[in-house]
Short mmCIF file of C-alpha atoms and ligand atoms in Angstrom, two decimals:
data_model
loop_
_atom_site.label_atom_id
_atom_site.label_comp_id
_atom_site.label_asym_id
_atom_site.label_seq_id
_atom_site.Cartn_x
_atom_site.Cartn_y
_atom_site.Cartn_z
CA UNK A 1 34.58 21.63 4.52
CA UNK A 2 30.99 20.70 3.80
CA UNK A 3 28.77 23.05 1.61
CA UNK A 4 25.84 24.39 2.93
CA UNK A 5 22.72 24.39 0.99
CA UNK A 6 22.03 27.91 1.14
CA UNK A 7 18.61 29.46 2.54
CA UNK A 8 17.83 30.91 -0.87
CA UNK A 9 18.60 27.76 -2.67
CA UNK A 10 15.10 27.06 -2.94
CA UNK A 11 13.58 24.70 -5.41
CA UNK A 12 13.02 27.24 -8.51
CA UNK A 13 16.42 26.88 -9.36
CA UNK A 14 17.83 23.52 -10.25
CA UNK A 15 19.22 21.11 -12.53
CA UNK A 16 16.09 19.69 -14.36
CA UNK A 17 16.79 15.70 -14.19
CA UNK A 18 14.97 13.22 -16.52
CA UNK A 19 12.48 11.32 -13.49
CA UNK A 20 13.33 7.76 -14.96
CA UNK A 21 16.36 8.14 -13.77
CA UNK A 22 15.11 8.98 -10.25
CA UNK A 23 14.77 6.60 -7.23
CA UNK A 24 12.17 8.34 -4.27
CA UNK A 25 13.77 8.60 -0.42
CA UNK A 26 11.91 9.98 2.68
CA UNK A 27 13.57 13.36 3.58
CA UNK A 28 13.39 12.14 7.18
CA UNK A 29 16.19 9.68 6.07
CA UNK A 30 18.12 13.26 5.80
CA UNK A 31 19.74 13.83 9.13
CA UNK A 32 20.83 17.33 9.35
CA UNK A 33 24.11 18.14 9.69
CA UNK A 34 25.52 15.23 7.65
CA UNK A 35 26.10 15.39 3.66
CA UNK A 36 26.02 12.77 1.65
CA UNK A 37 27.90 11.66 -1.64
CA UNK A 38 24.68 11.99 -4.11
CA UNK A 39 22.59 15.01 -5.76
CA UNK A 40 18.58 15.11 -3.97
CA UNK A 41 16.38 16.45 -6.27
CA UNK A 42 12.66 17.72 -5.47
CA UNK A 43 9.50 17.24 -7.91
CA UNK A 44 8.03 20.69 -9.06
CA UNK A 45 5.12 20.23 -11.17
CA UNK A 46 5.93 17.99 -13.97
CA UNK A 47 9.95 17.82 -13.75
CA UNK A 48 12.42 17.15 -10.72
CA UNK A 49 14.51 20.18 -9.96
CA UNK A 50 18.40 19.64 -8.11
CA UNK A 51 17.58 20.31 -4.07
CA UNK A 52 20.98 19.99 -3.11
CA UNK A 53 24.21 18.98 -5.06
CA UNK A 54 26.63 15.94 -3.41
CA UNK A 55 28.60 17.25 -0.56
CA UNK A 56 25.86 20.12 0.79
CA UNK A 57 24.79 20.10 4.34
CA UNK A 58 21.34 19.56 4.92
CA UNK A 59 20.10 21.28 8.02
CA UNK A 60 17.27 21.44 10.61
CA UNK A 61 16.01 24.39 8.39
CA UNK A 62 16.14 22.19 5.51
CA UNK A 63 13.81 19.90 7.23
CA UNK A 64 11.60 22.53 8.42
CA UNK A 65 11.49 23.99 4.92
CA UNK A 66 10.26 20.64 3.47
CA UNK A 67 8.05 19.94 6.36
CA UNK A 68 6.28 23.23 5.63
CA UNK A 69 5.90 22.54 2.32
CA UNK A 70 4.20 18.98 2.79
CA UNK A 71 7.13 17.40 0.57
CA UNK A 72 7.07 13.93 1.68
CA UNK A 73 9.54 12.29 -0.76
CA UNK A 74 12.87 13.95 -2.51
CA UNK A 75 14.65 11.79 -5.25
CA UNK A 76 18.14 10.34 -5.79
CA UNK A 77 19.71 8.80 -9.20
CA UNK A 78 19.42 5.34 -9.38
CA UNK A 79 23.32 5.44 -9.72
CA UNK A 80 23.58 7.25 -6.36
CA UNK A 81 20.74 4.28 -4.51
CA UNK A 82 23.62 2.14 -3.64
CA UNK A 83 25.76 5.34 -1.64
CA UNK A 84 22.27 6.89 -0.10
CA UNK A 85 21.39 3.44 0.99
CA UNK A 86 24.76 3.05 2.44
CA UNK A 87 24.59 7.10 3.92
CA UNK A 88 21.26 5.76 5.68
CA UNK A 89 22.37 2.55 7.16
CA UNK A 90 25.73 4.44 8.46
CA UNK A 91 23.38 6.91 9.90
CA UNK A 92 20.44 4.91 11.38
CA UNK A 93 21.11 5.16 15.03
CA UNK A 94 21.05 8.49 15.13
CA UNK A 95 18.36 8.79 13.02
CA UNK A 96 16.23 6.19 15.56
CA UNK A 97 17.45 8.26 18.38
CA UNK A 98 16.46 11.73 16.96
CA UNK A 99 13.11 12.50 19.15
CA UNK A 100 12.09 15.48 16.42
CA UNK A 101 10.99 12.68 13.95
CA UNK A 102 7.72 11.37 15.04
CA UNK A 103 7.84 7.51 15.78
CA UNK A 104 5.84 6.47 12.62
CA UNK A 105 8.63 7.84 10.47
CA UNK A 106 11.51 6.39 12.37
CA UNK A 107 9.97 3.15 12.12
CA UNK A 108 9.13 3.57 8.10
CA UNK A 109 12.82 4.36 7.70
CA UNK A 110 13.85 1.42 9.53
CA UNK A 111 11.50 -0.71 7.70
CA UNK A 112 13.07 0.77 4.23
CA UNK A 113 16.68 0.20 5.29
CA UNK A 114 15.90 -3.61 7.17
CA UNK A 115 13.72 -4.86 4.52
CA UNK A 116 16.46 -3.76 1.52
CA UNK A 117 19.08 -5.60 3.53
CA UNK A 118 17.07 -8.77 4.42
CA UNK A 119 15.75 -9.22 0.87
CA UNK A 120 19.20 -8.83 -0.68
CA UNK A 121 19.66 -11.91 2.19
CA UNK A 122 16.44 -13.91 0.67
CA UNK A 123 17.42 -13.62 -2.73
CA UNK A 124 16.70 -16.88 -4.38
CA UNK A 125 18.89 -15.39 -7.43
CA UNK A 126 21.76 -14.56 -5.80
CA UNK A 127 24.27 -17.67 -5.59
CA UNK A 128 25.30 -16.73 -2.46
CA UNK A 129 22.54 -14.33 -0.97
CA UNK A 130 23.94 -14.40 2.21
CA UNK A 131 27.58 -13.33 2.94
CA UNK A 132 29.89 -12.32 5.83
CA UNK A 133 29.71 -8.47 4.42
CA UNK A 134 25.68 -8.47 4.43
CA UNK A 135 25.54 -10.25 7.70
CA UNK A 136 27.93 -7.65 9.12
CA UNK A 137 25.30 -5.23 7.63
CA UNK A 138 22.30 -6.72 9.15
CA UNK A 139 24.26 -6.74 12.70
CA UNK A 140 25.62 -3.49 12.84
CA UNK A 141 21.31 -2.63 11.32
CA UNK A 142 20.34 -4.85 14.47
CA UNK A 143 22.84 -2.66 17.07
CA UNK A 144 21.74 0.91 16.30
CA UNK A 145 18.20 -0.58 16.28
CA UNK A 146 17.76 -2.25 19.80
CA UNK A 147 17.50 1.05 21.89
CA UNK A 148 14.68 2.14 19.72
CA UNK A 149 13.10 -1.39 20.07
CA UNK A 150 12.53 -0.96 23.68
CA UNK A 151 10.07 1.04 23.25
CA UNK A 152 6.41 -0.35 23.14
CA UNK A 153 4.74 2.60 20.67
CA UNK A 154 8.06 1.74 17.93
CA UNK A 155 6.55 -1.93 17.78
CA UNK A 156 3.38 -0.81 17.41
CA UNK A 157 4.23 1.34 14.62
CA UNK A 158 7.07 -1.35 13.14
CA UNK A 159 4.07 -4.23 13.68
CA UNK A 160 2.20 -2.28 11.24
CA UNK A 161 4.89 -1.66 8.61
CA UNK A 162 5.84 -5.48 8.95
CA UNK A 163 2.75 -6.74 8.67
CA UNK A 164 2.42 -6.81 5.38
CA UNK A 165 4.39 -9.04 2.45
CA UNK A 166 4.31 -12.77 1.66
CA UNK A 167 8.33 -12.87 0.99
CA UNK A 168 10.45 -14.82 3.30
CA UNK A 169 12.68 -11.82 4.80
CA UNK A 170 8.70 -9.86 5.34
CA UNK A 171 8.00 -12.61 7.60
CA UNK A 172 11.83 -12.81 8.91
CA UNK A 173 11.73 -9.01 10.31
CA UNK A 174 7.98 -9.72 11.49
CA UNK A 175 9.23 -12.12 14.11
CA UNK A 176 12.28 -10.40 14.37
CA UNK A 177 10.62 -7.06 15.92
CA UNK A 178 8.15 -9.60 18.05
CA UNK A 179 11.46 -11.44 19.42
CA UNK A 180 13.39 -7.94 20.15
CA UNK A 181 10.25 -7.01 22.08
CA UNK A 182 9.99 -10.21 24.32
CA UNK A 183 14.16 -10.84 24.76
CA UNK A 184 13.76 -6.64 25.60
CA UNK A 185 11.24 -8.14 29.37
CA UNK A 186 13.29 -11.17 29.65
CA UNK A 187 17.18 -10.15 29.17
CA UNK A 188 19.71 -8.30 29.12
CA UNK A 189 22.32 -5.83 28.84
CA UNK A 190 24.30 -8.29 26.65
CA UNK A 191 23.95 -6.54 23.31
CA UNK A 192 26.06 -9.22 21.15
CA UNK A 193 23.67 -11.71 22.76
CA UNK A 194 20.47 -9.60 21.74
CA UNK A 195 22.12 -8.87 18.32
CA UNK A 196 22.29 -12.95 17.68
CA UNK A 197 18.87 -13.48 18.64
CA UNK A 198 17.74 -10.69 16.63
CA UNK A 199 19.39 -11.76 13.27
CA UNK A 200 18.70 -15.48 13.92
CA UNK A 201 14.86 -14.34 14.06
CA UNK A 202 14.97 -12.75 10.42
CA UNK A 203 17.30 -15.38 9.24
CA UNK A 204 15.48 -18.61 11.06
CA UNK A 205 13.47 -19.71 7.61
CA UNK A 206 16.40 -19.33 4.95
CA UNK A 207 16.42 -23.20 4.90
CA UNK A 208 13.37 -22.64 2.64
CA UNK A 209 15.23 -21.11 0.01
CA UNK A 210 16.90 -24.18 -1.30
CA UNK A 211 13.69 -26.51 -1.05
CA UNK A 212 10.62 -26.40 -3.71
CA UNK A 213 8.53 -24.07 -2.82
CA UNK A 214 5.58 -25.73 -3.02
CA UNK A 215 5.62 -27.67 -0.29
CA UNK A 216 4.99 -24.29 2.00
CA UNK A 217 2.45 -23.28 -0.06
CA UNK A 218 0.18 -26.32 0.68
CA UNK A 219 -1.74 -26.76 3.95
CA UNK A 220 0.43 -29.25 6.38
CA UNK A 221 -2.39 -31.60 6.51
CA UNK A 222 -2.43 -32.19 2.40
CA UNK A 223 1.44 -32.74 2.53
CA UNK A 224 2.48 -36.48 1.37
CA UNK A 225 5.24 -37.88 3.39
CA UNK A 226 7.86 -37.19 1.29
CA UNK A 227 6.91 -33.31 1.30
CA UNK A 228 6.58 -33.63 5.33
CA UNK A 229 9.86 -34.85 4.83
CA UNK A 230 11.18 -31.89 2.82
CA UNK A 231 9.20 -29.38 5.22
CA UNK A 232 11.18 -30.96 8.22
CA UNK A 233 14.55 -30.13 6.75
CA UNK A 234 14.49 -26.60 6.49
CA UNK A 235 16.25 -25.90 10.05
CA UNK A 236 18.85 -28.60 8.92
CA UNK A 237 19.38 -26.81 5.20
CA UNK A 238 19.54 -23.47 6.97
CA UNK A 239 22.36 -24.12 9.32
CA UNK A 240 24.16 -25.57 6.27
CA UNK A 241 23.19 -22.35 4.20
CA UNK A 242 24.66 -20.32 6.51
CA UNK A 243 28.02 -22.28 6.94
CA UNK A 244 30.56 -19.85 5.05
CA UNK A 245 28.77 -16.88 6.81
CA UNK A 246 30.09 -16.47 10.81
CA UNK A 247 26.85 -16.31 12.39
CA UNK A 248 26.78 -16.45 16.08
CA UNK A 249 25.73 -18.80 17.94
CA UNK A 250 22.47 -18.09 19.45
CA UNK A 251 22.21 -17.26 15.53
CA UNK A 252 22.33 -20.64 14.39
CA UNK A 253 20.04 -21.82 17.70
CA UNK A 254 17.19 -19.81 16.18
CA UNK A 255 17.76 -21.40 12.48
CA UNK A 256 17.89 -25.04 14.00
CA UNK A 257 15.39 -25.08 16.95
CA UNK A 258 12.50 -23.14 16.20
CA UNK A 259 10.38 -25.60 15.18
CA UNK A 260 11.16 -27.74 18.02
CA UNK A 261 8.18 -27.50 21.18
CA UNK A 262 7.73 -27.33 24.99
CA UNK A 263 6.09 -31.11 24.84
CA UNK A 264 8.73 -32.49 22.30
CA UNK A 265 5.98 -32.97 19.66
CA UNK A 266 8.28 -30.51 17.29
CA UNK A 267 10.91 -31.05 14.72
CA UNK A 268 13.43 -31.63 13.37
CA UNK A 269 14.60 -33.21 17.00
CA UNK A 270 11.75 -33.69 19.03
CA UNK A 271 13.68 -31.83 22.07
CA UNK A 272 11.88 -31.24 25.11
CA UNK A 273 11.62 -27.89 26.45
CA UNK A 274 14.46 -28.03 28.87
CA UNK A 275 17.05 -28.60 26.31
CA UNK A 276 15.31 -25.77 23.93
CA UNK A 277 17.34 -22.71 24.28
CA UNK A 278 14.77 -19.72 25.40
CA UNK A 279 15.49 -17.70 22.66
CA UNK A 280 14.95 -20.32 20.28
CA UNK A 281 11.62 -20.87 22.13
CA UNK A 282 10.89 -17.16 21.91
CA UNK A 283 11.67 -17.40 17.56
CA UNK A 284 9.49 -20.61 17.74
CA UNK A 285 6.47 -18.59 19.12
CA UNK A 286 6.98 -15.59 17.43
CA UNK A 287 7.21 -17.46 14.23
CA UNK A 288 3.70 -19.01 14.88
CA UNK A 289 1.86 -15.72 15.53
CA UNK A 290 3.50 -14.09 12.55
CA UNK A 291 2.30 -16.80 10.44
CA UNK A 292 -1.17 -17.11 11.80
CA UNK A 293 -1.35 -13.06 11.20
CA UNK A 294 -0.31 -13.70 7.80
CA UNK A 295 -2.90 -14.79 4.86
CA UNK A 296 -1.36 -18.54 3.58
CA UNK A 297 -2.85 -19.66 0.01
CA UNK A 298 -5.31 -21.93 2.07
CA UNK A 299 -6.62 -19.81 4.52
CA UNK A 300 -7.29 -15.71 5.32
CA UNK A 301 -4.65 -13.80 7.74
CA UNK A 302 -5.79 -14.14 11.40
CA UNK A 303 -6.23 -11.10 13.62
CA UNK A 304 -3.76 -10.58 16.56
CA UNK A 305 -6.18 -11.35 18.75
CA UNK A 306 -7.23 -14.79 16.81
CA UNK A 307 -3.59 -15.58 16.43
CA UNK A 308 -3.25 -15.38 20.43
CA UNK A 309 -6.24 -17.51 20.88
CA UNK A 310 -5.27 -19.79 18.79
CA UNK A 311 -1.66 -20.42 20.08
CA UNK A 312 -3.31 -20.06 23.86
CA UNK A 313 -5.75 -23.23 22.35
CA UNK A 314 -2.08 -25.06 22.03
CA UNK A 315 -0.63 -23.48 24.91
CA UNK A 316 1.35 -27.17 25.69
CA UNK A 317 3.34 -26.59 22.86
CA UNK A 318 5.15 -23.00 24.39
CA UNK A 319 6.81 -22.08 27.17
CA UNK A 320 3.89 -20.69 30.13
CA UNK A 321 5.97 -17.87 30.96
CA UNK A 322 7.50 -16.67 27.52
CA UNK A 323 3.06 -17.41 26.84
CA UNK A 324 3.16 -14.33 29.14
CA UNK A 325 5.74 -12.08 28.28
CA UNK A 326 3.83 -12.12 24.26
CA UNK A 327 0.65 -11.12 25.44
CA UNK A 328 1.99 -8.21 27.46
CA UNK A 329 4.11 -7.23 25.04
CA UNK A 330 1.45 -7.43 22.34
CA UNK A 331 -0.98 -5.69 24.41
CA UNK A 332 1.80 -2.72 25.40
CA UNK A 333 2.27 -1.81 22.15
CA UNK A 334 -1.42 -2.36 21.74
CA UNK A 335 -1.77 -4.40 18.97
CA UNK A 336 -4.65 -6.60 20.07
FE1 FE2 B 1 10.37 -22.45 9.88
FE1 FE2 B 2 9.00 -19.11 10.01
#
């Protein structure tokens, strides 16, 4: 049986706990009723006292208690990140689901648990970043997440976390959250289906990570041929980056044909839009308005509503209808 942190155990008394040793969590990431295999300590003045040993319940009260208070971060050892991370991603649905944490927080959580998982994914250092065990993470991330997707004040909230970053997996989950919210007006009660869409979306650039960066940091119209060349190959590389990991797929769809167009002008194939699967298209779009909304060394980060204009300038180049579905969804959530 669980402990329960008791009422009185309030922060005077305590374990005093060297802060260098600390790692900062939202206590919204807390759900009550659950315990958790690490210590959560609290800041007092100038030291960090123990809140609540391993193995305590935390409960509403808890919550309540450090809602009063205005605490807006607790603390876990570094050696416990690993088995709070792991507490928080086992816990996420519910935590998405649970209506007494206001939006904004749900969707900072989310952001904190997605973007740990998607830049262990995107790391160049890692000889194999992405495996069968962190895709399984990412999926079962993407599953608990899709109810909370569907609703249009979440992406406005997520948009806003997610806007921000130059990193490969930041612009992964940025098209990833626009994607959920278009396949959410065009599909589906298939939730496998949604979950392969989803995770091809954050995964659709990891092509890049093999090839010299330089060559996206330059505008497209100062690339030599050989660098177009190089460019062009990124779909290609990231199907055959992903080739020990069982990715599903409409997955692999979004890797390989998101750069591919409605007119056939796109790469690496040249398809025309009727062999283009829609969710592909719908990564393909998404990807453009997350990069035009994103500064690039060359130019300054568009606003949503110069992003739109922009991609309505080149509206040949996207499907009219999935044209439609963006700027409803975009203008639901209100973010232009
Ligand atoms: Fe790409
Ligand atoms: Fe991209």
């Amino acid at each position: 049986m669980p402990k329960t942190i008791s009422a009185a155990h309030e922060p005077a008394v305590g374990e005093r706990q060297d802060s260098g040793d600390l790692h900062p969590v939202l206590p919204s990431m807390l759900l009550p009723d659950r315990c958790g295999d690490f210590d959560l300590f609290l800041e007092q003045g100038d030291s960090m006292v123990l809140y609540a040993a391993r193995g305590e319940l935390f409960t509403p009260a808890h919550r309540e208690r450090l809602a009063e208070r205005g605490v807006e971060r607790l603390y876990v050892r570094s050696s416990d990140k690993e088995e709070f991370e792991r507490f928080v991603q086992d816990h996420l649905g519910d935590l998405l689901a649970d209506e007494s944490i206001a939006v904004e927080e749900r969707s900072s959580v989310w952001f904190d648990v997605t973007s740990s998982l998607a830049r262990e994914a995107f790391d160049r250092n890692l000889p194999k970043s992405l495996t069968n065990v962190r895709f399984s993470r990412i999926k079962r991330i993407l599953r608990d997440s899709l109810p909370f997707f569907a609703r249009p004040e979440a992406l406005r909230h997520l948009s806003s976390f997610v806007a921000e970053g130059g990193e490969y997996y930041h612009h992964g989950i940025g098209v990833m959250v626009l994607v959920a919210g278009i396949m959410n007006t065009v599909v589906t009660d298939d939730i496998d289906f949604m979950v392969g869409v989803c995770s091809g979306a954050i995964l659709h650039d990891v092509g890049k990570l093999g090839l010299p960066e330089a060559v996206f940091e330059k505008h497209p119209d100062d690339l030599t041929s050989e660098e177009l060349e190089i460019l062009h190959s990124h779909p290609v590389m990231g199907v055959s980056r992903c080739a020990a990991v069982q990715l599903p797929q409409e997955a692999l769809h979004c890797i390989l044909f998101h750069h591919e167009l409605e007119n056939g002008s796109g790469f690496p194939s040249q398809a025309p839009g009727e062999v283009i699967p829609l969710h592909a298209k719908v990564v393909g779009m998404c990807d453009e308005y997350d990069n035009l909304t994103r500064p690039k060394p060359w130019r300054e980060a568009f606003t949503p509503f110069e992003a739109l204009a922009r991609i309505k300038e080149k509206r040949d180049r996207y499907d009219p209808d999935l044209l439609k579905r963006l700027i409803l969804v975009l203008s639901r959530a209100e973010i232009m």
